[in-house]
Coordinates of C-alpha atoms in Angstrom, one line a residue:
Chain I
X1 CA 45.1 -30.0 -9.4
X2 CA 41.3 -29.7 -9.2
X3 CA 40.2 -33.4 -9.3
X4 CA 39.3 -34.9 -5.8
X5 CA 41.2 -37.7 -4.7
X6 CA 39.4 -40.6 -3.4
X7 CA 39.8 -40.0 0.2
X8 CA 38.1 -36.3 -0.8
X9 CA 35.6 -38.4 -2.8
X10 CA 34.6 -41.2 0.2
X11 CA 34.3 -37.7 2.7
X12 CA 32.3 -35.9 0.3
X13 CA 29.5 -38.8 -0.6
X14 CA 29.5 -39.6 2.8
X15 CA 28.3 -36.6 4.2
X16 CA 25.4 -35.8 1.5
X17 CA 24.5 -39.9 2.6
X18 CA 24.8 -38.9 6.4
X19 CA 23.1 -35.4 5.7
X20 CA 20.5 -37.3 2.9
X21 CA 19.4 -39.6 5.3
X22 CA 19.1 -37.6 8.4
X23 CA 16.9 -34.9 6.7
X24 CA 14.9 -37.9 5.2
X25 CA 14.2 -39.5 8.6
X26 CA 13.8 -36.5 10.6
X27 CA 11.5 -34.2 8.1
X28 CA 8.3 -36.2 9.1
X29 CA 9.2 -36.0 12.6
X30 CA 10.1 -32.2 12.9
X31 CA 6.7 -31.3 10.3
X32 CA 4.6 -34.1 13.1
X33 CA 6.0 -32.0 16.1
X34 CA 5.9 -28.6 14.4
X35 CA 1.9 -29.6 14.2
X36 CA 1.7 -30.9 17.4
X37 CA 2.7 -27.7 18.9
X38 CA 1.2 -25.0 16.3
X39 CA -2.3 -27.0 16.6
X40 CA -2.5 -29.1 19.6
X41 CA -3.3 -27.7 23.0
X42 CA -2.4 -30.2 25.8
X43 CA -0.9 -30.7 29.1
X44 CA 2.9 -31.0 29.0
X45 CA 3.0 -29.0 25.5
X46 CA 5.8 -26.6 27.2
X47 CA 7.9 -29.4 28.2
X48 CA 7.8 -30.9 24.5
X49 CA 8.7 -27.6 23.6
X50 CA 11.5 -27.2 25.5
X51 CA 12.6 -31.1 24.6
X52 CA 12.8 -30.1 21.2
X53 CA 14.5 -27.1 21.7
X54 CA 17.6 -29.2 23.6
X55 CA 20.0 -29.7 21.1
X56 CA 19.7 -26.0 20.3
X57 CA 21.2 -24.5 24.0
X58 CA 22.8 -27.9 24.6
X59 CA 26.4 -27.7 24.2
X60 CA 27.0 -30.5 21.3
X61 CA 29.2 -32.5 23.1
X62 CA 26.3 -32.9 25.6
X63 CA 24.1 -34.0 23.1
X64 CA 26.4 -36.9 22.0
X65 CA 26.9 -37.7 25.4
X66 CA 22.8 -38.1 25.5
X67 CA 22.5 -40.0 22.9
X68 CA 25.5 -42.2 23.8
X69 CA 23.1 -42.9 27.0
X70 CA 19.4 -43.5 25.2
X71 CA 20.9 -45.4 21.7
X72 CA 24.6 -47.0 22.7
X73 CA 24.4 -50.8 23.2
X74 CA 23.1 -50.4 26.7
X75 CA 20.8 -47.3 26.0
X76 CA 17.1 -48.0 26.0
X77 CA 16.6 -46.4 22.6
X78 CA 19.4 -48.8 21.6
X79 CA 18.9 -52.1 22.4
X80 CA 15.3 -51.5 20.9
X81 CA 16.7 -50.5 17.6
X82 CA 19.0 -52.8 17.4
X83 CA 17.0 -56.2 18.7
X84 CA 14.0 -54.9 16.4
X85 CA 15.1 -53.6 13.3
X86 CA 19.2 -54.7 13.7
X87 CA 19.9 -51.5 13.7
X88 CA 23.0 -49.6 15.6
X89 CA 24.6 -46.6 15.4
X90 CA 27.8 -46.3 17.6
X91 CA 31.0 -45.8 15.5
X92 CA 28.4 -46.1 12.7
X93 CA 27.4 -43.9 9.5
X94 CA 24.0 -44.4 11.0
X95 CA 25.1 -43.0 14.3
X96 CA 26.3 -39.8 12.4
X97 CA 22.6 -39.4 10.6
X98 CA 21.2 -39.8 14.0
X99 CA 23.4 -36.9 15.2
X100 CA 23.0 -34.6 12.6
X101 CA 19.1 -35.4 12.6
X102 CA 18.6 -34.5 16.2
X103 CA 21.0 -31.6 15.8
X104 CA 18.9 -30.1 12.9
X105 CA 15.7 -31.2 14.1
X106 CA 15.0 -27.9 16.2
X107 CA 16.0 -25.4 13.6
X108 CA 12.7 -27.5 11.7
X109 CA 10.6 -27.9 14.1
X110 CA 10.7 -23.7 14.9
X111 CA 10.7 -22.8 10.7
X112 CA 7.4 -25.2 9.9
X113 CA 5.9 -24.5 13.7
X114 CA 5.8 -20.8 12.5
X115 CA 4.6 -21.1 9.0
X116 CA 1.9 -24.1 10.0
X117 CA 1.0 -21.3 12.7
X118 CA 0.3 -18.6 9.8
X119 CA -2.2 -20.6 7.8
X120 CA -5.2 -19.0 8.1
X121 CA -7.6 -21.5 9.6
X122 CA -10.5 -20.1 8.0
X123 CA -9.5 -21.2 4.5
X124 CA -9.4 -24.9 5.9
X125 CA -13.1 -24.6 7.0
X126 CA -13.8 -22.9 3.6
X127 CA -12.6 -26.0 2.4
X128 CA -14.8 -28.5 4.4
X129 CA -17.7 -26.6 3.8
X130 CA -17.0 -27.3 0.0
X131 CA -16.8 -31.1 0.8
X132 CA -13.3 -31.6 2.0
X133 CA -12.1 -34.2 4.6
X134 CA -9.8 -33.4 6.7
X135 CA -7.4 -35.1 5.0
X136 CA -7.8 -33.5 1.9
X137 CA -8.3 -30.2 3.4
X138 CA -4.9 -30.6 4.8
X139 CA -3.5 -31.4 1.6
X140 CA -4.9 -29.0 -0.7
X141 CA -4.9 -26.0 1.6
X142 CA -2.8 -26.4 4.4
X143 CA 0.4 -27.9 3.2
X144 CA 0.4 -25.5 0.4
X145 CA 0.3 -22.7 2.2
X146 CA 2.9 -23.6 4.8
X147 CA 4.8 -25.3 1.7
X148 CA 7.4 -21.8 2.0
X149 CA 8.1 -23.1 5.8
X150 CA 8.6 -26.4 5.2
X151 CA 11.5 -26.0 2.6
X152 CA 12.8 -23.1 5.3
X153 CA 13.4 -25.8 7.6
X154 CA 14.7 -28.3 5.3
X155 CA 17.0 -26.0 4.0
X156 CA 18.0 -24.7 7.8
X157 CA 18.0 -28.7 8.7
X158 CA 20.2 -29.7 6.2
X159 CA 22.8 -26.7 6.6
X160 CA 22.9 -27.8 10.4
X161 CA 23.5 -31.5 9.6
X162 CA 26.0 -31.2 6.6
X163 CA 28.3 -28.9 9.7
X164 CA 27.4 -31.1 12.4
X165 CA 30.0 -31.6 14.1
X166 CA 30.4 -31.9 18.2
X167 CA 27.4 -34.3 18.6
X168 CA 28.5 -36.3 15.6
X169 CA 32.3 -36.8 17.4
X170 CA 31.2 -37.4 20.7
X171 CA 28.7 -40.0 19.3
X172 CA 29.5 -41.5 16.2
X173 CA 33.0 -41.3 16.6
X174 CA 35.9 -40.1 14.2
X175 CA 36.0 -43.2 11.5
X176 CA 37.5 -42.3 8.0
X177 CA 34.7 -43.9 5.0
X178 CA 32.3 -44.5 8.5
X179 CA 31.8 -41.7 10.5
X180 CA 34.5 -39.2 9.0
X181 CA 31.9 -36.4 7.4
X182 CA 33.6 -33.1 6.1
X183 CA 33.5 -30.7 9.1
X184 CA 35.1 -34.1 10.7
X185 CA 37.8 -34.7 7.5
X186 CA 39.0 -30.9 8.4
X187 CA 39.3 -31.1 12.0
X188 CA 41.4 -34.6 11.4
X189 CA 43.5 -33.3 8.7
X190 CA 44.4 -29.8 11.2
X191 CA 45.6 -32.3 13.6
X192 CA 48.3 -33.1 11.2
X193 CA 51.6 -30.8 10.5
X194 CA 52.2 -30.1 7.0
X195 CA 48.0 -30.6 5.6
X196 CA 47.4 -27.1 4.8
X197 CA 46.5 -27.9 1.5
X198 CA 44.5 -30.4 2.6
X199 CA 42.8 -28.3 4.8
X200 CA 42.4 -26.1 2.3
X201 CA 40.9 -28.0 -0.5
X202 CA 38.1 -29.8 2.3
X203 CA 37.0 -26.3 3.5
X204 CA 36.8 -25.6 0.1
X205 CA 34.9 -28.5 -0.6
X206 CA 32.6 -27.7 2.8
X207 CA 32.0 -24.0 1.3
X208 CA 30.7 -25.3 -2.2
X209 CA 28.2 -27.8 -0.6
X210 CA 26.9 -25.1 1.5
X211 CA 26.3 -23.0 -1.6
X212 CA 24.6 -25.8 -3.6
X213 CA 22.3 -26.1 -0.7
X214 CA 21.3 -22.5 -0.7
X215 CA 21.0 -21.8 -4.2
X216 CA 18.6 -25.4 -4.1
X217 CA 16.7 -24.2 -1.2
X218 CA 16.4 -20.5 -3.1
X219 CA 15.4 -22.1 -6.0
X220 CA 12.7 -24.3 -4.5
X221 CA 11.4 -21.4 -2.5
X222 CA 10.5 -19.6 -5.4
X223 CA 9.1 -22.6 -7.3
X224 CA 6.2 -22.9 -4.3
X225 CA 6.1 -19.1 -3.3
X226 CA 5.4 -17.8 -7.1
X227 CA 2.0 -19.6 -7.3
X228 CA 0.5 -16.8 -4.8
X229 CA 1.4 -13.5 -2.9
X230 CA 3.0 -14.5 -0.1
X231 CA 5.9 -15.6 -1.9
X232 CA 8.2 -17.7 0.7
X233 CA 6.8 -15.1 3.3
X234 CA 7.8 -18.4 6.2
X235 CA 10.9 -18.2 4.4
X236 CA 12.4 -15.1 4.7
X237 CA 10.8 -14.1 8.0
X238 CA 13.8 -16.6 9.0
Chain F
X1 CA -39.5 -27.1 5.0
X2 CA -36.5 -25.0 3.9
X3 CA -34.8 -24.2 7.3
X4 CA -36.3 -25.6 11.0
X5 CA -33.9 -24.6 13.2
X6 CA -33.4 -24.5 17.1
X7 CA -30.3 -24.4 18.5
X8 CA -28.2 -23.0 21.7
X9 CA -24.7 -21.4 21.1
X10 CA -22.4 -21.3 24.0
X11 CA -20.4 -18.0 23.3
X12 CA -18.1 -17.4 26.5
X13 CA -20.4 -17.9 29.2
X14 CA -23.1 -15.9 26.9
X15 CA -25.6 -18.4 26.1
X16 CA -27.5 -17.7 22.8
X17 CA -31.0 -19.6 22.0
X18 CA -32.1 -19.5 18.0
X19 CA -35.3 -20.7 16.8
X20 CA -36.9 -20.3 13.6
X21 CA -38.8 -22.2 10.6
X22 CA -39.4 -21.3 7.1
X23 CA -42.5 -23.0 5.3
X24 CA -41.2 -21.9 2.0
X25 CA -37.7 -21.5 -0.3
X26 CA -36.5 -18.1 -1.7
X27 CA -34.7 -15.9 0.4
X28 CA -35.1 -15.6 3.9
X29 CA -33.2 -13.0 5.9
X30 CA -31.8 -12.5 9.3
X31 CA -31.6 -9.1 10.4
X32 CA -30.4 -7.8 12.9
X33 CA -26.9 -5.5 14.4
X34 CA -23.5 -6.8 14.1
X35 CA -22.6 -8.5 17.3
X36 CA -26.1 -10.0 17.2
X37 CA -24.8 -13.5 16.4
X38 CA -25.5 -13.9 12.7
X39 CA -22.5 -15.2 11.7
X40 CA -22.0 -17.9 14.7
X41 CA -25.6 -18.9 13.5
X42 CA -24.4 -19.4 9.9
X43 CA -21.2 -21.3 11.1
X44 CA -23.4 -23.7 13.2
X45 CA -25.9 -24.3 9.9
X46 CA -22.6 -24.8 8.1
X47 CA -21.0 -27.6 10.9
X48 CA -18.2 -24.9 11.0
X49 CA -19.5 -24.5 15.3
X50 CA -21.1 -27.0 17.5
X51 CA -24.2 -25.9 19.4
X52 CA -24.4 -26.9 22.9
X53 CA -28.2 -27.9 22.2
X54 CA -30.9 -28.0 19.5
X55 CA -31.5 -29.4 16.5
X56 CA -30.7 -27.8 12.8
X57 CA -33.2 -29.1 9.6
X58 CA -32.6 -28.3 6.3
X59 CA -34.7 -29.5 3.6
X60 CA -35.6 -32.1 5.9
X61 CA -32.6 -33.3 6.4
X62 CA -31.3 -33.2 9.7
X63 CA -28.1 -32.0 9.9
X64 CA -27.6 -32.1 13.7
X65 CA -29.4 -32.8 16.3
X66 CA -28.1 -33.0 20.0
X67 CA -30.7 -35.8 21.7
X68 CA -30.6 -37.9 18.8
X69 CA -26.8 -37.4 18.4
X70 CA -26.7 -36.5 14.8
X71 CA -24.1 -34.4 14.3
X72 CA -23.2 -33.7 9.9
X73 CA -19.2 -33.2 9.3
X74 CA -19.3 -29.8 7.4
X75 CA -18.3 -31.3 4.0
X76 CA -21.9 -33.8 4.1
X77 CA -24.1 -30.6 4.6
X78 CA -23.9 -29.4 0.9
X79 CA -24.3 -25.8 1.9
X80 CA -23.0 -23.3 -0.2
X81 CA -21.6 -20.9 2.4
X82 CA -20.5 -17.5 1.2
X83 CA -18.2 -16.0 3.9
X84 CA -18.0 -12.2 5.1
X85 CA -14.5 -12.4 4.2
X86 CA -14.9 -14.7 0.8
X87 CA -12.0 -16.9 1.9
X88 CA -10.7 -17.6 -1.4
X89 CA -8.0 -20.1 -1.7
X90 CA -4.8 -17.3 -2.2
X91 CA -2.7 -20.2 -3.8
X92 CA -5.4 -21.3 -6.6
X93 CA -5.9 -19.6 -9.1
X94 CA -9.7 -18.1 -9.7
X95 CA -10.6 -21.4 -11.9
X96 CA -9.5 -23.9 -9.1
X97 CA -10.8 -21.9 -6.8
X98 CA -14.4 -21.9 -8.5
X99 CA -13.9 -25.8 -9.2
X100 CA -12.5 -26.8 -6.0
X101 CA -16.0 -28.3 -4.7
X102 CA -17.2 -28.6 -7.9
X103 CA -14.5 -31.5 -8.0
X104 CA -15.3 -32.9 -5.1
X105 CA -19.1 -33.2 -5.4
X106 CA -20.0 -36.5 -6.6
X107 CA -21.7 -36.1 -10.4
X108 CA -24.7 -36.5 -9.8
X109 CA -24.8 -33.8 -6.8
X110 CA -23.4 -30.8 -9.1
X111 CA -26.1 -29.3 -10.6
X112 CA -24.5 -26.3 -12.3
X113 CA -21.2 -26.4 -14.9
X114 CA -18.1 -23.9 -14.8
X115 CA -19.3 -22.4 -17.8
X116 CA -22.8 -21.7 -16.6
X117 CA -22.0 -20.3 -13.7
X118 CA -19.3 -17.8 -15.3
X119 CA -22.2 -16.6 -17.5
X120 CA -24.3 -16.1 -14.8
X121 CA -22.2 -14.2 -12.6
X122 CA -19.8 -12.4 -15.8
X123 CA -16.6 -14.1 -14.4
X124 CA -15.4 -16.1 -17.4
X125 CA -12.6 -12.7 -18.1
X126 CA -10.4 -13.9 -14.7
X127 CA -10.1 -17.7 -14.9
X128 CA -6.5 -17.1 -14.7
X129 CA -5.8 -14.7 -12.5
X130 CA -4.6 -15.1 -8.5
X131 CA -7.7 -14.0 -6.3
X132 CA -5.2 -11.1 -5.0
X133 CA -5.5 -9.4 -8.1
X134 CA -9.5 -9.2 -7.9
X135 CA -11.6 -6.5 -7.0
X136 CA -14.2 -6.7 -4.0
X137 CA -16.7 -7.4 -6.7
X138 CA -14.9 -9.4 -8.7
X139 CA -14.1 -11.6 -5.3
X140 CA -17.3 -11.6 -4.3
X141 CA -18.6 -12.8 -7.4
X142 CA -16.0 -16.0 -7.5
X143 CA -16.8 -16.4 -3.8
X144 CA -20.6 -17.2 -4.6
X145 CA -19.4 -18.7 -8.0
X146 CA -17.4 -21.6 -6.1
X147 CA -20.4 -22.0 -3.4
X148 CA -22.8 -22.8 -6.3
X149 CA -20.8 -25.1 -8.2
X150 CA -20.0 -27.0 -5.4
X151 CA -23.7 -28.9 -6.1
X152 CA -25.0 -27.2 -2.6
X153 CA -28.9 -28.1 -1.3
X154 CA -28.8 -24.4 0.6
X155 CA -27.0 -21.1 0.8
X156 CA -25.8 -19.0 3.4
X157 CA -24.7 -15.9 2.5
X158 CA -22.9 -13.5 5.0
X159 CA -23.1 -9.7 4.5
X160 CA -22.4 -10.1 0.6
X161 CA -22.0 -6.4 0.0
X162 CA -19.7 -6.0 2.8
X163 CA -16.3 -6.4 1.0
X164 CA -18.0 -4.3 -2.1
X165 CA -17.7 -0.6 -2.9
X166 CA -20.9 1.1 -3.5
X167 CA -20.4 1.3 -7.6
X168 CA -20.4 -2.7 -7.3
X169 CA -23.3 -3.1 -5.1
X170 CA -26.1 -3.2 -7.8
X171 CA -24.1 -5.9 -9.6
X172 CA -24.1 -8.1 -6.8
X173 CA -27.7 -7.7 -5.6
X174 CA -28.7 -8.1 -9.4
X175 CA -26.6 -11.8 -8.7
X176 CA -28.2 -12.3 -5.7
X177 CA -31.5 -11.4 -6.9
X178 CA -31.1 -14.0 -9.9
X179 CA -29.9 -16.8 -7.8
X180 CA -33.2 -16.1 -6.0
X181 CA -35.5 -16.1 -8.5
X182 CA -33.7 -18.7 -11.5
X183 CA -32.2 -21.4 -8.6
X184 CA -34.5 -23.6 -6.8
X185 CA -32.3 -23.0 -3.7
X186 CA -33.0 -21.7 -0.2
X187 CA -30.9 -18.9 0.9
X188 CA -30.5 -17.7 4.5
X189 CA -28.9 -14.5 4.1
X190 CA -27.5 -12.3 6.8
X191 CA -27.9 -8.5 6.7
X192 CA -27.5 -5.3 8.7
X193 CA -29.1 -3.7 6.2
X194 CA -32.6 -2.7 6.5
X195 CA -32.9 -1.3 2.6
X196 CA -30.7 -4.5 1.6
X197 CA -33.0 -6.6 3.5
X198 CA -35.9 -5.0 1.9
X199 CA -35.3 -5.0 -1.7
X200 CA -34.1 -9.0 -1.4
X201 CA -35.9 -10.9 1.2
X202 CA -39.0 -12.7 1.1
X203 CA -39.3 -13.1 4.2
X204 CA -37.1 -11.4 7.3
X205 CA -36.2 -13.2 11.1
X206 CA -35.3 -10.5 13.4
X207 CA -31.6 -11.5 15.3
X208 CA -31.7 -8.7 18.6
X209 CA -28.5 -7.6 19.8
X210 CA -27.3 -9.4 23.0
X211 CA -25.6 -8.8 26.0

């Protein structure tokens, strides 16, 4: 009795979709700000900072609540998704990205801050000098070298997302083949007498994921880190 | 004229005034104690530090110059800057490294080929190694390898023996001395070396210590 029925199969897909999509939308965002505050100085750069930071000491449930406020019907964030790009996300799958996404996106924004921060700087003017742009120097030198970081906080990202949990409830909502991701599947099913099995086999499920993601993230880390010494050095100072 | 240079480098609330000319090529020198400023000179050459005033020529070419607002992004200046620390790319491997503005350069700029230049400086042995693995001399000799295939109109070179043990020293000036005398190119070379200075410049510009 190994084969996953299709109430296992529609949680399953629907969390790598909710966890796919989140990292996917939020991984330019958290490498933009973990720029912005390795390289930028600026007024204000603390408070950005400690906005990023939020979901981390937040408890969950506040979180949702927040972004009930700024992307529900009424929210600011919401009306302009939804009037400009017919977007919304309450009692949504989208809603459950946007959850996991903010959620994970301070894990990301702390792994690539610190390994954009350990780029040695003088190799990028190495670089110009040798005719570079800055575009190019950013691409051939310092991407690269903070490549280890980057998949760090992917990997850290994605873990967060694919156990969100608190956020994704008080936002998103509890909607089986919607909103209904595993952590979510395993929390419903507790609520009934008599599911052990059921709780067992999702947890089950949740474990393997996990694992897939780790090995994946592992593998990758060595695939960029092998090319030079410093072999995933962003990576495992996490 | 090679180098007509006369700049202003704020450094903290130090202000330090350069000014020299060269009326020909070949090696010219600046001597003078570390802390002197050599380096902040070269990076200014180089577009890696902005003067606060001043204008820098090379080969006629202006490459900045603060009334008439001229001001060269670091990859137009063609200069072949060896650094004190070499700054090899750690994630290339030594034959990307050495081609990395050799690439760049538009064809009709490079005036040297990968395989000339690993005849010239004895290199061709580590294309494939990781620039971790070199020696100081080996690195050293990659680091100027890269500079010159990169099609540059000038060189700056920064205390080349520094990163070198003393068995590897001839090599290098042997390389440097052959760069001089084969390669139409004007080097600015920065020593604290008086015997260094000596045996490879043709002419020498003093740099006192400040502060």
């Amino acid at each position: 009795m190994t084969a996953l029925s299709p109430e296992e199969w529609q949680v399953l897909l629907l969390s790598l979709k909710v966890s796919g999509v989140a990292m996917a939308a939020i991984l330019p965002i958290a490498f933009a700000l973990a720029w912005v505050l390795a390289r930028w100085r600026f007024p204000g750069k603390v408070l950005l900072d400690a906005l990023v930071h939020l979901p981390l000491v937040l408890p969950p449930v506040v979180t949702g609540w927040l972004l009930l406020i700024a992307f529900g019907p009424a929210g600011p964030l919401g009306r302009f998704f939804a009037e400009g790009f017919g977007l919304t996300f309450i009692f949504r799958w989208t809603g459950a990205a946007l959850a996991a996404a903010v959620m994970a996106l301070p894990l990301m924004v702390r792994a690539m801050r610190l390994s954009i921060e350990a780029v040695d700087r003088r190799l990028e003017s190495a670089a110009r000098s040798l005719g570079a742009g800055r575009w190019r120097t950013f691409a051939t030198i310092t991407l690269p070298l903070a490549m280890p970081g980057v998949l760090a906080g992917l990997v850290l990202g994605l873990a967060r997302s694919i156990g969100e949990f608190g956020a994704t409830i008080t936002f998103a909502s509890n909607i089986p083949g919607e909103t209904q991701t595993l952590p979510l599947a395993i929390y419903s099913a507790l609520q009934m007498p008599g599911s052990e099995w059921q709780v067992t086999r999702l947890a089950v499920l949740s474990i393997l994921v996990s694992l897939a993601a780790l090995v994946a993230s592992e593998w990758l880390a060595r695939r960029s880190g092998s090319r030079y010494g410093q072999a995933g050095a962003a990576h495992h100072a996490l | 004229m090679p180098f007509d240079l006369a700049i202003a480098l704020k450094r903290g609330k130090l202000r330090l005034d350069y000014a020299f000319r060269t009326e020909k090529g070949g090696l010219t020198a600046l001597f003078g104690p570390s802390g002197a400023g050599k380096t902040s000179l070269l990076d200014a050459i180089a577009g890696l530090a902005r003067p606060s005033a001043g204008h820098i020529l090379v080969q006629d070419t202006i490459l900045f110059d603060k009334a008439r607002r001229i001001d060269l992004r670091p990859e137009q200046r063609r200069c072949g800057y060896v650094f004190q620390d070499l700054r090899l790319f750690p994630h290339r491997s030594v034959r990307d490294n050495l081609l990395y503005g050799w690439r760049l350069a538009p064809p009709a700029q490079r005036w040297m080929d990968l395989d000339t230049a690993l005849g010239f400086l004895g290199i061709g042995h580590l294309l494939d190694r990781s620039p971790a693995t070199l020696s100081g001399g080996e690195a050293q000799r990659v680091a100027i390898g890269r500079a010159l295939l990169s099609g540059p109109r000038f060189l700056l070179m920064d205390e080349p023996l520094a990163s070198v043990d003393a068995e590897r020293r001839e090599e290098i000036l042997t390389v440097i001395e052959r760069i001089r005398d084969e390669l139409a190119l004007p080097i600015l070379y920065v020593s604290h070396d008086r015997a260094e200075v000596d045996r490879l410049a043709d002419r020498v510009i003093d740099i006192p210590a400040r502060g």
